[in-house]
PDB file of C-alpha atoms and ligand atoms in Angstrom:
ATOM      1  CA  UNK W   1     148.250  65.087 144.874  1.00 96.00           C
ATOM      2  CA  UNK W   2     145.855  66.697 147.308  1.00 97.00           C
ATOM      3  CA  UNK W   3     145.621  66.164 151.002  1.00 97.00           C
ATOM      4  CA  UNK W   4     142.507  66.190 153.110  1.00 96.00           C
ATOM      5  CA  UNK W   5     142.055  66.820 156.768  1.00 96.00           C
ATOM      6  CA  UNK W   6     139.524  65.316 159.138  1.00 97.00           C
ATOM      7  CA  UNK W   7     138.697  66.747 162.526  1.00 97.00           C
ATOM      8  CA  UNK W   8     135.641  66.928 164.723  1.00 97.00           C
ATOM      9  CA  UNK W   9     134.519  68.885 167.726  1.00 98.00           C
ATOM     10  CA  UNK W  10     133.272  67.397 170.955  1.00 98.00           C
ATOM     11  CA  UNK W  11     132.561  68.660 174.439  1.00 98.00           C
ATOM     12  CA  UNK W  12     134.720  67.843 177.440  1.00 98.00           C
ATOM     13  CA  UNK W  13     133.217  68.131 180.909  1.00 98.00           C
ATOM     14  CA  UNK W  14     135.451  68.003 183.980  1.00 98.00           C
ATOM     15  CA  UNK W  15     133.021  65.665 185.697  1.00 98.00           C
ATOM     16  CA  UNK W  16     129.524  64.200 185.384  1.00 98.00           C
ATOM     17  CA  UNK W  17     128.254  66.906 187.719  1.00 98.00           C
ATOM     18  CA  UNK W  18     128.658  69.449 184.909  1.00 98.00           C
ATOM     19  CA  UNK W  19     126.284  67.559 182.592  1.00 98.00           C
ATOM     20  CA  UNK W  20     122.649  68.467 182.003  1.00 98.00           C
ATOM     21  CA  UNK W  21     120.206  66.703 184.321  1.00 98.00           C
ATOM     22  CA  UNK W  22     119.088  64.421 181.481  1.00 98.00           C
ATOM     23  CA  UNK W  23     122.609  63.353 180.462  1.00 98.00           C
ATOM     24  CA  UNK W  24     123.673  62.875 184.087  1.00 98.00           C
ATOM     25  CA  UNK W  25     120.644  60.615 184.689  1.00 98.00           C
ATOM     26  CA  UNK W  26     121.515  58.560 181.590  1.00 98.00           C
ATOM     27  CA  UNK W  27     125.132  58.206 182.657  1.00 98.00           C
ATOM     28  CA  UNK W  28     124.104  57.315 186.218  1.00 98.00           C
ATOM     29  CA  UNK W  29     121.844  54.587 184.814  1.00 98.00           C
ATOM     30  CA  UNK W  30     124.763  53.228 182.756  1.00 98.00           C
ATOM     31  CA  UNK W  31     127.154  53.345 185.734  1.00 98.00           C
ATOM     32  CA  UNK W  32     124.673  51.376 187.791  1.00 98.00           C
ATOM     33  CA  UNK W  33     124.059  48.916 184.970  1.00 98.00           C
ATOM     34  CA  UNK W  34     127.741  47.885 184.741  1.00 98.00           C
ATOM     35  CA  UNK W  35     126.776  45.470 187.549  1.00 98.00           C
ATOM     36  CA  UNK W  36     124.856  43.452 184.918  1.00 98.00           C
ATOM     37  CA  UNK W  37     127.901  42.859 182.729  1.00 98.00           C
ATOM     38  CA  UNK W  38     129.072  39.274 182.255  1.00 98.00           C
ATOM     39  CA  UNK W  39     132.825  39.770 182.143  1.00 98.00           C
ATOM     40  CA  UNK W  40     134.476  36.922 184.079  1.00 98.00           C
ATOM     41  CA  UNK W  41     137.470  36.837 181.707  1.00 98.00           C
ATOM     42  CA  UNK W  42     138.459  40.494 181.314  1.00 98.00           C
ATOM     43  CA  UNK W  43     136.813  41.718 184.530  1.00 98.00           C
ATOM     44  CA  UNK W  44     136.147  44.910 182.554  1.00 98.00           C
ATOM     45  CA  UNK W  45     132.459  45.648 183.034  1.00 98.00           C
ATOM     46  CA  UNK W  46     130.946  47.826 180.319  1.00 98.00           C
ATOM     47  CA  UNK W  47     127.428  49.239 180.101  1.00 98.00           C
ATOM     48  CA  UNK W  48     125.627  51.271 177.482  1.00 98.00           C
ATOM     49  CA  UNK W  49     122.238  52.907 177.959  1.00 98.00           C
ATOM     50  CA  UNK W  50     120.399  54.574 175.083  1.00 98.00           C
ATOM     51  CA  UNK W  51     117.625  57.104 175.303  1.00 98.00           C
ATOM     52  CA  UNK W  52     115.454  56.719 172.218  1.00 98.00           C
ATOM     53  CA  UNK W  53     113.563  59.502 170.484  1.00 97.00           C
ATOM     54  CA  UNK W  54     110.344  57.966 171.888  1.00 96.00           C
ATOM     55  CA  UNK W  55     111.747  58.413 175.422  1.00 96.00           C
ATOM     56  CA  UNK W  56     112.341  54.691 176.083  1.00 97.00           C
ATOM     57  CA  UNK W  57     115.640  53.534 177.618  1.00 97.00           C
ATOM     58  CA  UNK W  58     117.415  50.482 176.202  1.00 98.00           C
ATOM     59  CA  UNK W  59     120.411  48.968 177.992  1.00 98.00           C
ATOM     60  CA  UNK W  60     123.240  46.602 177.153  1.00 98.00           C
ATOM     61  CA  UNK W  61     126.293  45.166 178.865  1.00 98.00           C
ATOM     62  CA  UNK W  62     129.231  43.156 177.592  1.00 98.00           C
ATOM     63  CA  UNK W  63     128.600  39.421 177.451  1.00 98.00           C
ATOM     64  CA  UNK W  64     131.809  37.416 177.376  1.00 98.00           C
ATOM     65  CA  UNK W  65     132.415  33.789 176.497  1.00 98.00           C
ATOM     66  CA  UNK W  66     135.049  31.182 177.345  1.00 98.00           C
ATOM     67  CA  UNK W  67     135.670  31.165 173.601  1.00 98.00           C
ATOM     68  CA  UNK W  68     136.824  34.776 173.686  1.00 98.00           C
ATOM     69  CA  UNK W  69     135.850  35.987 170.184  1.00 97.00           C
ATOM     70  CA  UNK W  70     132.250  34.928 170.837  1.00 98.00           C
ATOM     71  CA  UNK W  71     131.881  37.672 173.441  1.00 98.00           C
ATOM     72  CA  UNK W  72     129.852  40.786 172.604  1.00 98.00           C
ATOM     73  CA  UNK W  73     130.467  44.377 173.609  1.00 98.00           C
ATOM     74  CA  UNK W  74     127.874  46.345 175.581  1.00 98.00           C
ATOM     75  CA  UNK W  75     127.094  48.657 172.662  1.00 98.00           C
ATOM     76  CA  UNK W  76     126.345  45.813 170.249  1.00 98.00           C
ATOM     77  CA  UNK W  77     124.380  43.909 172.904  1.00 98.00           C
ATOM     78  CA  UNK W  78     122.258  47.054 173.220  1.00 98.00           C
ATOM     79  CA  UNK W  79     121.833  47.477 169.466  1.00 98.00           C
ATOM     80  CA  UNK W  80     120.797  43.813 169.157  1.00 96.00           C
ATOM     81  CA  UNK W  81     117.906  44.150 171.595  1.00 95.00           C
ATOM     82  CA  UNK W  82     117.028  47.594 170.287  1.00 96.00           C
ATOM     83  CA  UNK W  83     116.668  46.281 166.730  1.00 90.00           C
ATOM     84  CA  UNK W  84     114.298  43.600 168.042  1.00 93.00           C
ATOM     85  CA  UNK W  85     112.314  45.627 170.609  1.00 95.00           C
ATOM     86  CA  UNK W  86     111.986  48.993 168.871  1.00 96.00           C
ATOM     87  CA  UNK W  87     113.005  48.401 165.246  1.00 90.00           C
ATOM     88  CA  UNK W  88     114.077  51.599 163.495  1.00 92.00           C
ATOM     89  CA  UNK W  89     113.440  53.837 166.527  1.00 97.00           C
ATOM     90  CA  UNK W  90     116.233  56.435 166.488  1.00 98.00           C
ATOM     91  CA  UNK W  91     118.635  56.818 169.393  1.00 98.00           C
ATOM     92  CA  UNK W  92     118.873  60.326 170.771  1.00 98.00           C
ATOM     93  CA  UNK W  93     121.793  59.784 173.163  1.00 98.00           C
ATOM     94  CA  UNK W  94     123.800  56.757 174.302  1.00 98.00           C
ATOM     95  CA  UNK W  95     125.851  56.796 177.516  1.00 98.00           C
ATOM     96  CA  UNK W  96     128.761  54.340 177.632  1.00 98.00           C
ATOM     97  CA  UNK W  97     130.805  53.609 180.731  1.00 98.00           C
ATOM     98  CA  UNK W  98     132.702  50.821 182.495  1.00 98.00           C
ATOM     99  CA  UNK W  99     133.813  49.528 185.844  1.00 98.00           C
ATOM    100  CA  UNK W 100     137.346  48.174 186.028  1.00 98.00           C
ATOM    101  CA  UNK W 101     137.808  46.813 189.552  1.00 96.00           C
ATOM    102  CA  UNK W 102     141.497  46.068 188.937  1.00 94.00           C
ATOM    103  CA  UNK W 103     142.562  49.275 187.262  1.00 96.00           C
ATOM    104  CA  UNK W 104     141.820  52.905 186.666  1.00 95.00           C
ATOM    105  CA  UNK W 105     138.282  54.100 186.083  1.00 97.00           C
ATOM    106  CA  UNK W 106     138.676  57.746 185.224  1.00 96.00           C
ATOM    107  CA  UNK W 107     139.291  57.816 181.450  1.00 98.00           C
ATOM    108  CA  UNK W 108     136.200  58.215 179.246  1.00 98.00           C
ATOM    109  CA  UNK W 109     135.000  54.943 177.658  1.00 97.00           C
ATOM    110  CA  UNK W 110     136.191  54.486 174.103  1.00 95.00           C
ATOM    111  CA  UNK W 111     133.953  52.346 171.866  1.00 98.00           C
ATOM    112  CA  UNK W 112     135.915  49.701 169.945  1.00 98.00           C
ATOM    113  CA  UNK W 113     136.163  49.772 166.161  1.00 98.00           C
ATOM    114  CA  UNK W 114     133.531  47.088 165.632  1.00 98.00           C
ATOM    115  CA  UNK W 115     131.045  48.994 167.786  1.00 98.00           C
ATOM    116  CA  UNK W 116     131.799  52.226 165.915  1.00 98.00           C
ATOM    117  CA  UNK W 117     130.870  50.396 162.722  1.00 98.00           C
ATOM    118  CA  UNK W 118     127.645  49.066 164.304  1.00 98.00           C
ATOM    119  CA  UNK W 119     126.706  52.504 165.643  1.00 98.00           C
ATOM    120  CA  UNK W 120     127.294  54.058 162.272  1.00 97.00           C
ATOM    121  CA  UNK W 121     125.029  51.513 160.612  1.00 97.00           C
ATOM    122  CA  UNK W 122     122.267  52.327 163.119  1.00 97.00           C
ATOM    123  CA  UNK W 123     122.619  56.028 162.348  1.00 97.00           C
ATOM    124  CA  UNK W 124     122.198  55.298 158.640  1.00 96.00           C
ATOM    125  CA  UNK W 125     119.323  52.886 159.248  1.00 95.00           C
ATOM    126  CA  UNK W 126     117.360  55.439 161.271  1.00 97.00           C
ATOM    127  CA  UNK W 127     118.635  58.536 159.445  1.00 97.00           C
ATOM    128  CA  UNK W 128     119.386  60.057 162.855  1.00 98.00           C
ATOM    129  CA  UNK W 129     122.645  60.822 164.599  1.00 98.00           C
ATOM    130  CA  UNK W 130     123.538  59.132 167.883  1.00 98.00           C
ATOM    131  CA  UNK W 131     124.919  61.497 170.498  1.00 98.00           C
ATOM    132  CA  UNK W 132     127.470  59.759 172.731  1.00 98.00           C
ATOM    133  CA  UNK W 133     128.215  60.451 176.398  1.00 98.00           C
ATOM    134  CA  UNK W 134     131.494  58.702 177.218  1.00 98.00           C
ATOM    135  CA  UNK W 135     132.802  58.412 180.762  1.00 98.00           C
ATOM    136  CA  UNK W 136     134.496  56.193 183.279  1.00 98.00           C
ATOM    137  CA  UNK W 137     133.232  55.828 186.823  1.00 97.00           C
ATOM    138  CA  UNK W 138     134.663  59.241 187.635  1.00 97.00           C
ATOM    139  CA  UNK W 139     136.605  62.010 185.903  1.00 98.00           C
ATOM    140  CA  UNK W 140     136.170  63.687 182.522  1.00 98.00           C
ATOM    141  CA  UNK W 141     133.144  63.141 180.307  1.00 98.00           C
ATOM    142  CA  UNK W 142     133.205  63.460 176.516  1.00 98.00           C
ATOM    143  CA  UNK W 143     130.055  64.317 174.610  1.00 98.00           C
ATOM    144  CA  UNK W 144     130.332  63.453 170.907  1.00 98.00           C
ATOM    145  CA  UNK W 145     127.527  64.879 168.745  1.00 98.00           C
ATOM    146  CA  UNK W 146     127.420  61.988 166.270  1.00 98.00           C
ATOM    147  CA  UNK W 147     128.795  58.434 166.641  1.00 98.00           C
ATOM    148  CA  UNK W 148     130.021  58.288 163.041  1.00 97.00           C
ATOM    149  CA  UNK W 149     132.425  61.148 163.788  1.00 98.00           C
ATOM    150  CA  UNK W 150     134.480  58.397 165.443  1.00 98.00           C
ATOM    151  CA  UNK W 151     134.707  56.464 162.177  1.00 98.00           C
ATOM    152  CA  UNK W 152     136.060  58.629 159.386  1.00 96.00           C
ATOM    153  CA  UNK W 153     136.000  57.068 155.915  1.00 95.00           C
ATOM    154  CA  UNK W 154     133.855  54.254 157.286  1.00 95.00           C
ATOM    155  CA  UNK W 155     132.448  51.456 155.162  1.00 95.00           C
ATOM    156  CA  UNK W 156     128.708  51.713 154.467  1.00 94.00           C
ATOM    157  CA  UNK W 157     126.015  50.102 152.382  1.00 93.00           C
ATOM    158  CA  UNK W 158     126.790  52.663 149.662  1.00 93.00           C
ATOM    159  CA  UNK W 159     130.166  50.998 149.166  1.00 96.00           C
ATOM    160  CA  UNK W 160     128.369  47.811 148.109  1.00 96.00           C
ATOM    161  CA  UNK W 161     126.588  49.507 145.219  1.00 95.00           C
TER     162      UNK W 161
HETATM  163  N1  LIG X 201     134.087  46.173 175.543  1.00 84.59           N
HETATM  164  C1  LIG X 201     132.835  46.707 175.388  1.00 84.59           C
HETATM  165  O1  LIG X 201     131.828  46.146 175.879  1.00 84.59           O
HETATM  166  N2  LIG X 201     132.717  47.839 174.659  1.00 84.59           N
HETATM  167  C2  LIG X 201     133.756  48.493 174.077  1.00 84.59           C
HETATM  168  O2  LIG X 201     133.541  49.408 173.287  1.00 84.59           O
HETATM  169  C3  LIG X 201     135.136  48.131 174.409  1.00 84.59           C
HETATM  170  C4  LIG X 201     135.292  46.769 174.991  1.00 84.59           C
HETATM  171  C5  LIG X 201     134.226  44.908 176.298  1.00 84.59           C
HETATM  172  C6  LIG X 201     134.628  43.740 175.465  1.00 84.59           C
HETATM  173  C7  LIG X 201     135.230  42.825 176.512  1.00 84.59           C
HETATM  174  O3  LIG X 201     134.179  42.097 177.120  1.00 84.59           O
HETATM  175  C8  LIG X 201     135.804  43.791 177.548  1.00 84.59           C
HETATM  176  O4  LIG X 201     135.211  45.050 177.292  1.00 84.59           O
HETATM  177  C9  LIG X 201     137.303  43.937 177.479  1.00 84.59           C
HETATM  178  O5  LIG X 201     137.720  44.226 176.196  1.00 84.59           O
END
């Protein structure tokens, strides 16, 4: 028997004010864009904004549905339009944040498992890592160098071979 260990390094900023100008602008755009979420059921308004390698910004928000499982997360809403508008254009950095009017807003956003899988697929598809800037409306900000770091031992197209 052998055992393996998985760990990864990420940056923790005490607040958005410590970020580079570029990352702060991306996060500000995402914070503003939470207003476009359609979240009448959870009231948890999520936004994701991606800066592509060609400099374009692509945005997504969560889109809920009365039939709950039909709803889509902000990250996958973004990836859906990205795949149609700029197919195969790599993402440089994606800022993800939320507005929770009924609760706390200071913990960094944490992408769900399904979105981690979708982000990982986009990294493979474009052969480019996706840097993540994760934040709430205030408080600490995490910067993760590569989205797939959040999905160790993930399932990929290689597993289908
Ligand atoms: N949500 C996202 O949009 N992204 C995530 O990574 C976590 C959860 C949405 C889904 C649902 O509309 C609401 O947040 C509450 O779960």
